[in-house]
Amino acid sequence: MIDPTSPVPKYSQLREILLDWIEESRLGVDDAVPSERELGVKYGLSRMTVRQTIDHLVAEGKLYRVPGKGTFVARPKIEMSLRLASFTEDMRSRGYVPGARDLARRIVPARGHLARMLGIAPGTPVHHIERLRTADGEPMAVERSNIPLSVAPGLNEHSLSGRSLYQLLEEEYGLLLDSGEQTIEAGICDSTDARLLGLPSASAVLLLQRRSFANGRCAELAISTYRADRYQLHSTLDPQR
Ligand code: GLP
């Protein structure tokens, strides 16, 4: 119930109620949330207060709206892996069927940023591989991998469809990635990635840049666009010493 004497604003109290319903599974994924009018009547709130709560929960990705149909419970977000795992391993460990659709594969001379990040001389050829990554057939990310030709000569002759890149590097080239570094930042997807990911243009995304190393040598620079409506970051925190 809403406590009108509480210092907690009414829209926050309604937020807690709706989140409880989701956490206690009284509302499941894709279930319709009662209409703004119904919630207003039930809790004695103005339509504006209810709308404010729903707007916040939609913006947080907890709920989603279907125009003309109503508001529904969104799927919980996937925690982005902070380990040096392949997309395939990561998705499998969460019970999803991983997939990849080849978008482009070419050999390009590395320039500026790319050459610097890979630690190679400008002009050195690299494999550029673009893939749409899916989980249970749903688009999750666009990954653009850059791998020096010298690291995996003839990589282009190997099909990647239905195959993990990391597994291919290990099985065909004996390349075991042993360290990595990654930056993750908020961004807005361009029209190409929005189309590939099935998102409205200029949707929020997470932009990842990962460098993976084998024996001290950079084997891959991947620049990826992950759906912000499906991924979140979680980390445990150690006390400051
Ligand atoms: C992760 C990394 C990418 C890497 C990919 C390999 O998603 N962010 O840098 O290319 O895994 O995944 P897989 O081995 O499934 O092709």
mmCIF file of C-alpha atoms and ligand atoms in Angstrom:
data_model
loop_
_atom_site.group_PDB
_atom_site.id
_atom_site.type_symbol
_atom_site.label_atom_id
_atom_site.label_comp_id
_atom_site.label_asym_id
_atom_site.label_seq_id
_atom_site.Cartn_x
_atom_site.Cartn_y
_atom_site.Cartn_z
ATOM 1 C CA MET A 1 0.000 0.000 0.000
ATOM 2 C CA ILE A 2 1.042 3.594 -0.538
ATOM 3 C CA ASP A 3 1.819 5.487 2.648
ATOM 4 C CA PRO A 4 0.791 9.133 2.104
ATOM 5 C CA THR A 5 2.666 10.213 5.259
ATOM 6 C CA SER A 6 5.967 8.685 4.121
ATOM 7 C CA PRO A 7 8.796 11.014 3.061
ATOM 8 C CA VAL A 8 9.353 8.598 0.154
ATOM 9 C CA PRO A 9 7.669 10.097 -2.950
ATOM 10 C CA LYS A 10 4.573 8.251 -4.093
ATOM 11 C CA TYR A 11 6.036 7.387 -7.501
ATOM 12 C CA SER A 12 8.988 5.692 -5.719
ATOM 13 C CA GLN A 13 6.609 3.743 -3.484
ATOM 14 C CA LEU A 14 4.710 2.512 -6.541
ATOM 15 C CA ARG A 15 8.028 1.594 -8.143
ATOM 16 C CA GLU A 16 8.854 -0.608 -5.141
ATOM 17 C CA ILE A 17 5.441 -2.268 -5.355
ATOM 18 C CA LEU A 18 5.833 -3.070 -9.055
ATOM 19 C CA LEU A 19 9.403 -4.311 -8.582
ATOM 20 C CA ASP A 20 8.181 -6.567 -5.741
ATOM 21 C CA TRP A 21 5.543 -8.015 -8.054
ATOM 22 C CA ILE A 22 8.265 -8.814 -10.613
ATOM 23 C CA GLU A 23 10.722 -10.213 -8.055
ATOM 24 C CA GLU A 24 8.040 -12.336 -6.396
ATOM 25 C CA SER A 25 6.961 -13.564 -9.867
ATOM 26 C CA ARG A 26 3.461 -12.228 -9.423
ATOM 27 C CA LEU A 27 4.197 -10.618 -12.766
ATOM 28 C CA GLY A 28 6.232 -12.790 -15.138
ATOM 29 C CA VAL A 29 8.199 -11.908 -18.262
ATOM 30 C CA ASP A 30 5.917 -10.502 -20.994
ATOM 31 C CA ASP A 31 2.972 -10.267 -18.579
ATOM 32 C CA ALA A 32 0.897 -7.114 -18.934
ATOM 33 C CA VAL A 33 1.181 -4.551 -16.156
ATOM 34 C CA PRO A 34 -2.222 -3.218 -15.011
ATOM 35 C CA SER A 35 -3.168 -0.053 -16.868
ATOM 36 C CA GLU A 36 -2.266 3.374 -15.501
ATOM 37 C CA ARG A 37 -5.942 3.919 -14.708
ATOM 38 C CA GLU A 38 -6.212 0.629 -12.774
ATOM 39 C CA LEU A 39 -3.039 1.321 -10.801
ATOM 40 C CA GLY A 40 -4.213 4.859 -10.080
ATOM 41 C CA VAL A 41 -7.562 3.625 -8.730
ATOM 42 C CA LYS A 42 -6.036 0.763 -6.751
ATOM 43 C CA TYR A 43 -3.424 2.922 -4.995
ATOM 44 C CA GLY A 44 -5.233 6.257 -4.939
ATOM 45 C CA LEU A 45 -2.657 7.899 -7.165
ATOM 46 C CA SER A 46 -3.004 10.434 -9.934
ATOM 47 C CA ARG A 47 -2.505 9.217 -13.475
ATOM 48 C CA MET A 48 0.550 11.491 -13.713
ATOM 49 C CA THR A 49 2.244 9.823 -10.731
ATOM 50 C CA VAL A 50 1.567 6.358 -12.163
ATOM 51 C CA ARG A 51 2.895 7.454 -15.554
ATOM 52 C CA GLN A 52 6.065 8.807 -13.932
ATOM 53 C CA THR A 53 6.714 5.428 -12.289
ATOM 54 C CA ILE A 54 6.035 3.481 -15.473
ATOM 55 C CA ASP A 55 8.205 5.863 -17.534
ATOM 56 C CA HIS A 56 11.108 5.299 -15.130
ATOM 57 C CA LEU A 57 10.738 1.534 -15.204
ATOM 58 C CA VAL A 58 10.578 1.575 -19.019
ATOM 59 C CA ALA A 59 13.712 3.745 -19.158
ATOM 60 C CA GLU A 60 15.464 1.301 -16.788
ATOM 61 C CA GLY A 61 14.532 -1.593 -19.074
ATOM 62 C CA LYS A 62 12.393 -3.308 -16.422
ATOM 63 C CA LEU A 63 9.201 -2.782 -18.457
ATOM 64 C CA TYR A 64 8.523 -2.224 -22.135
ATOM 65 C CA ARG A 65 5.643 -0.595 -23.969
ATOM 66 C CA VAL A 66 3.838 -1.872 -27.028
ATOM 67 C CA PRO A 67 1.944 1.015 -28.644
ATOM 68 C CA GLY A 68 -1.791 0.398 -28.542
ATOM 69 C CA LYS A 69 -1.365 -2.747 -26.404
ATOM 70 C CA GLY A 70 0.017 -1.705 -23.051
ATOM 71 C CA THR A 71 3.042 -2.124 -20.830
ATOM 72 C CA PHE A 72 4.721 -5.450 -20.184
ATOM 73 C CA VAL A 73 7.444 -6.960 -18.023
ATOM 74 C CA ALA A 74 10.810 -7.097 -19.779
ATOM 75 C CA ARG A 75 13.199 -10.019 -19.569
ATOM 76 C CA PRO A 76 15.925 -9.688 -16.966
ATOM 77 C CA LYS A 77 19.140 -8.355 -18.438
ATOM 78 C CA ILE A 78 22.135 -10.596 -18.989
ATOM 79 C CA GLU A 79 25.175 -9.836 -16.898
ATOM 80 C CA MET A 80 28.032 -8.956 -19.176
ATOM 81 C CA SER A 81 30.965 -11.264 -18.708
ATOM 82 C CA LEU A 82 34.028 -9.625 -17.259
ATOM 83 C CA ARG A 83 36.171 -12.678 -17.977
ATOM 84 C CA LEU A 84 38.227 -13.562 -21.027
ATOM 85 C CA ALA A 85 35.463 -15.821 -22.273
ATOM 86 C CA SER A 86 34.253 -16.206 -25.821
ATOM 87 C CA PHE A 87 30.710 -15.207 -26.665
ATOM 88 C CA THR A 88 29.972 -18.881 -27.298
ATOM 89 C CA GLU A 89 31.206 -20.049 -23.877
ATOM 90 C CA ASP A 90 29.540 -17.179 -22.124
ATOM 91 C CA MET A 91 26.134 -17.749 -23.705
ATOM 92 C CA ARG A 92 26.288 -21.529 -23.234
ATOM 93 C CA SER A 93 27.106 -21.123 -19.556
ATOM 94 C CA ARG A 94 23.887 -19.122 -19.200
ATOM 95 C CA GLY A 95 21.763 -21.691 -20.997
ATOM 96 C CA TYR A 96 21.388 -19.813 -24.293
ATOM 97 C CA VAL A 97 22.160 -21.217 -27.718
ATOM 98 C CA PRO A 98 24.907 -18.965 -29.129
ATOM 99 C CA GLY A 99 24.929 -18.026 -32.781
ATOM 100 C CA ALA A 100 26.839 -15.916 -35.259
ATOM 101 C CA ARG A 101 25.911 -14.501 -38.622
ATOM 102 C CA ASP A 102 28.812 -13.466 -40.858
ATOM 103 C CA LEU A 103 28.380 -9.869 -41.985
ATOM 104 C CA ALA A 104 31.767 -9.180 -43.541
ATOM 105 C CA ARG A 105 35.235 -10.641 -43.770
ATOM 106 C CA ARG A 106 38.106 -8.846 -45.409
ATOM 107 C CA ILE A 107 41.814 -8.205 -45.148
ATOM 108 C CA VAL A 108 42.727 -4.559 -44.581
ATOM 109 C CA PRO A 109 45.951 -2.688 -43.845
ATOM 110 C CA ALA A 110 45.979 -1.576 -40.200
ATOM 111 C CA ARG A 111 46.165 2.173 -39.784
ATOM 112 C CA GLY A 112 46.443 4.631 -36.876
ATOM 113 C CA HIS A 113 44.449 3.516 -33.855
ATOM 114 C CA LEU A 114 44.058 -0.063 -35.057
ATOM 115 C CA ALA A 115 47.794 -0.537 -35.693
ATOM 116 C CA ARG A 116 48.664 1.070 -32.355
ATOM 117 C CA MET A 117 46.168 -1.048 -30.419
ATOM 118 C CA LEU A 118 47.350 -4.235 -32.093
ATOM 119 C CA GLY A 119 51.005 -3.240 -31.593
ATOM 120 C CA ILE A 120 51.866 -3.647 -35.276
ATOM 121 C CA ALA A 121 53.430 -1.341 -37.883
ATOM 122 C CA PRO A 122 50.985 0.805 -39.887
ATOM 123 C CA GLY A 123 50.073 -0.926 -43.134
ATOM 124 C CA THR A 124 50.398 -4.446 -41.685
ATOM 125 C CA PRO A 125 47.503 -6.580 -42.971
ATOM 126 C CA VAL A 126 44.786 -7.664 -40.549
ATOM 127 C CA HIS A 127 41.702 -9.840 -40.826
ATOM 128 C CA HIS A 128 38.590 -7.811 -40.239
ATOM 129 C CA ILE A 129 35.618 -9.955 -39.244
ATOM 130 C CA GLU A 130 32.150 -8.574 -38.600
ATOM 131 C CA ARG A 131 29.554 -10.817 -37.032
ATOM 132 C CA LEU A 132 26.090 -10.473 -35.617
ATOM 133 C CA ARG A 133 25.999 -12.470 -32.390
ATOM 134 C CA THR A 134 22.775 -14.076 -31.326
ATOM 135 C CA ALA A 135 21.411 -15.873 -28.269
ATOM 136 C CA ASP A 136 18.540 -18.271 -28.945
ATOM 137 C CA GLY A 137 18.334 -16.611 -32.363
ATOM 138 C CA GLU A 138 17.887 -13.105 -30.931
ATOM 139 C CA PRO A 139 20.437 -10.434 -31.982
ATOM 140 C CA MET A 140 22.547 -9.391 -29.007
ATOM 141 C CA ALA A 141 25.684 -7.733 -30.338
ATOM 142 C CA VAL A 142 27.615 -6.727 -33.420
ATOM 143 C CA GLU A 143 31.242 -7.748 -33.054
ATOM 144 C CA ARG A 144 34.042 -6.413 -35.235
ATOM 145 C CA SER A 145 37.233 -8.374 -34.699
ATOM 146 C CA ASN A 146 40.640 -7.414 -36.018
ATOM 147 C CA ILE A 147 43.325 -10.075 -36.044
ATOM 148 C CA PRO A 148 46.801 -9.583 -37.517
ATOM 149 C CA LEU A 149 47.297 -11.838 -40.539
ATOM 150 C CA SER A 150 50.559 -13.085 -39.039
ATOM 151 C CA VAL A 151 48.662 -14.317 -35.963
ATOM 152 C CA ALA A 152 46.296 -16.491 -37.978
ATOM 153 C CA PRO A 153 47.412 -16.843 -41.608
ATOM 154 C CA GLY A 154 44.699 -18.229 -43.848
ATOM 155 C CA LEU A 155 41.983 -17.520 -41.295
ATOM 156 C CA ASN A 156 39.682 -16.449 -44.126
ATOM 157 C CA GLU A 157 39.672 -19.965 -45.523
ATOM 158 C CA HIS A 158 37.966 -21.243 -42.386
ATOM 159 C CA SER A 159 34.245 -20.904 -42.103
ATOM 160 C CA LEU A 160 33.076 -19.266 -38.923
ATOM 161 C CA SER A 161 29.449 -20.068 -39.368
ATOM 162 C CA GLY A 162 28.287 -21.934 -36.310
ATOM 163 C CA ARG A 163 31.855 -21.918 -34.993
ATOM 164 C CA SER A 164 33.534 -20.039 -32.204
ATOM 165 C CA LEU A 165 36.383 -17.746 -33.279
ATOM 166 C CA TYR A 166 38.322 -18.425 -30.090
ATOM 167 C CA GLN A 167 37.878 -22.166 -30.587
ATOM 168 C CA LEU A 168 39.063 -21.880 -34.196
ATOM 169 C CA LEU A 169 42.140 -19.896 -33.099
ATOM 170 C CA GLU A 170 42.928 -22.585 -30.561
ATOM 171 C CA GLU A 171 42.256 -25.619 -32.718
ATOM 172 C CA GLU A 172 43.766 -24.401 -35.996
ATOM 173 C CA TYR A 173 46.538 -22.139 -34.747
ATOM 174 C CA GLY A 174 47.270 -23.450 -31.263
ATOM 175 C CA LEU A 175 46.551 -19.943 -29.997
ATOM 176 C CA LEU A 176 45.493 -19.898 -26.385
ATOM 177 C CA LEU A 177 44.415 -16.424 -25.294
ATOM 178 C CA ASP A 178 45.930 -15.874 -21.881
ATOM 179 C CA SER A 179 45.162 -12.274 -20.983
ATOM 180 C CA GLY A 180 42.991 -9.403 -22.037
ATOM 181 C CA GLU A 181 41.769 -5.935 -21.302
ATOM 182 C CA GLN A 182 38.440 -4.376 -21.988
ATOM 183 C CA THR A 183 36.763 -0.993 -21.861
ATOM 184 C CA ILE A 184 33.002 -0.644 -21.746
ATOM 185 C CA GLU A 185 31.224 2.632 -22.280
ATOM 186 C CA ALA A 186 27.730 3.866 -22.893
ATOM 187 C CA GLY A 187 26.874 4.889 -26.426
ATOM 188 C CA ILE A 188 24.189 5.382 -29.012
ATOM 189 C CA CYS A 189 24.053 2.926 -31.892
ATOM 190 C CA ASP A 190 24.345 4.123 -35.452
ATOM 191 C CA SER A 191 21.701 3.251 -38.029
ATOM 192 C CA THR A 192 23.591 0.165 -39.300
ATOM 193 C CA ASP A 193 23.916 -1.441 -35.881
ATOM 194 C CA ALA A 194 20.363 -0.421 -34.945
ATOM 195 C CA ARG A 195 19.061 -2.260 -38.010
ATOM 196 C CA LEU A 196 21.205 -5.332 -37.330
ATOM 197 C CA LEU A 197 20.184 -5.453 -33.678
ATOM 198 C CA GLY A 198 16.523 -4.762 -34.442
ATOM 199 C CA LEU A 199 16.527 -1.619 -32.298
ATOM 200 C CA PRO A 200 15.007 1.806 -32.923
ATOM 201 C CA SER A 201 17.672 4.133 -34.332
ATOM 202 C CA ALA A 202 19.851 5.928 -31.799
ATOM 203 C CA SER A 203 19.100 3.356 -29.088
ATOM 204 C CA ALA A 204 21.368 3.134 -26.074
ATOM 205 C CA VAL A 205 24.090 0.519 -26.399
ATOM 206 C CA LEU A 206 27.223 -0.597 -24.605
ATOM 207 C CA LEU A 207 30.390 -0.110 -26.629
ATOM 208 C CA LEU A 208 33.111 -2.619 -25.890
ATOM 209 C CA GLN A 209 36.710 -2.582 -26.907
ATOM 210 C CA ARG A 210 38.601 -5.724 -26.024
ATOM 211 C CA ARG A 211 42.229 -6.623 -26.631
ATOM 212 C CA SER A 212 43.124 -10.247 -26.173
ATOM 213 C CA PHE A 213 46.675 -11.468 -25.923
ATOM 214 C CA ALA A 214 48.493 -14.744 -26.418
ATOM 215 C CA ASN A 215 52.067 -14.999 -25.133
ATOM 216 C CA GLY A 216 52.309 -11.237 -24.723
ATOM 217 C CA ARG A 217 51.207 -10.527 -28.282
ATOM 218 C CA CYS A 218 47.908 -8.859 -29.139
ATOM 219 C CA ALA A 219 45.910 -11.434 -31.072
ATOM 220 C CA GLU A 220 42.592 -9.622 -31.377
ATOM 221 C CA LEU A 221 41.169 -6.146 -31.089
ATOM 222 C CA ALA A 222 37.395 -6.414 -31.013
ATOM 223 C CA ILE A 223 35.147 -3.393 -31.161
ATOM 224 C CA SER A 224 31.602 -4.421 -30.357
ATOM 225 C CA THR A 225 28.157 -2.943 -29.909
ATOM 226 C CA TYR A 226 26.038 -4.688 -27.268
ATOM 227 C CA ARG A 227 22.362 -4.032 -26.624
ATOM 228 C CA ALA A 228 21.972 -1.945 -23.490
ATOM 229 C CA ASP A 229 18.391 -3.183 -23.111
ATOM 230 C CA ARG A 230 19.650 -6.768 -22.742
ATOM 231 C CA TYR A 231 22.962 -6.374 -20.888
ATOM 232 C CA GLN A 232 24.037 -4.981 -17.578
ATOM 233 C CA LEU A 233 27.301 -4.893 -15.704
ATOM 234 C CA HIS A 234 27.754 -6.434 -12.323
ATOM 235 C CA SER A 235 30.857 -6.592 -10.210
ATOM 236 C CA THR A 236 31.742 -7.579 -6.691
ATOM 237 C CA LEU A 237 33.509 -4.909 -4.718
ATOM 238 C CA ASP A 238 36.550 -5.467 -2.587
ATOM 239 C CA PRO A 239 37.097 -3.160 0.369
ATOM 240 C CA GLN A 240 39.607 -0.391 -0.191
ATOM 241 C CA ARG A 241 42.849 -1.184 1.635
HETATM 242 C C1 GLP B 1 33.668 -12.150 -27.052
HETATM 243 C C2 GLP B 1 34.645 -11.021 -27.288
HETATM 244 C C3 GLP B 1 35.109 -10.899 -28.722
HETATM 245 C C4 GLP B 1 35.465 -12.226 -29.313
HETATM 246 C C5 GLP B 1 34.343 -13.222 -29.114
HETATM 247 C C6 GLP B 1 34.719 -14.600 -29.608
HETATM 248 O O1 GLP B 1 32.382 -11.797 -27.408
HETATM 249 N N1 GLP B 1 34.096 -9.741 -26.864
HETATM 250 O O2 GLP B 1 36.254 -10.083 -28.722
HETATM 251 O O3 GLP B 1 35.723 -12.099 -30.694
HETATM 252 O O4 GLP B 1 34.028 -13.328 -27.738
HETATM 253 O O5 GLP B 1 33.575 -15.364 -29.502
HETATM 254 P P1 GLP B 1 33.402 -16.741 -30.227
HETATM 255 O O6 GLP B 1 34.601 -17.550 -29.879
HETATM 256 O O7 GLP B 1 32.128 -17.280 -29.734
HETATM 257 O O8 GLP B 1 33.360 -16.465 -31.718
#
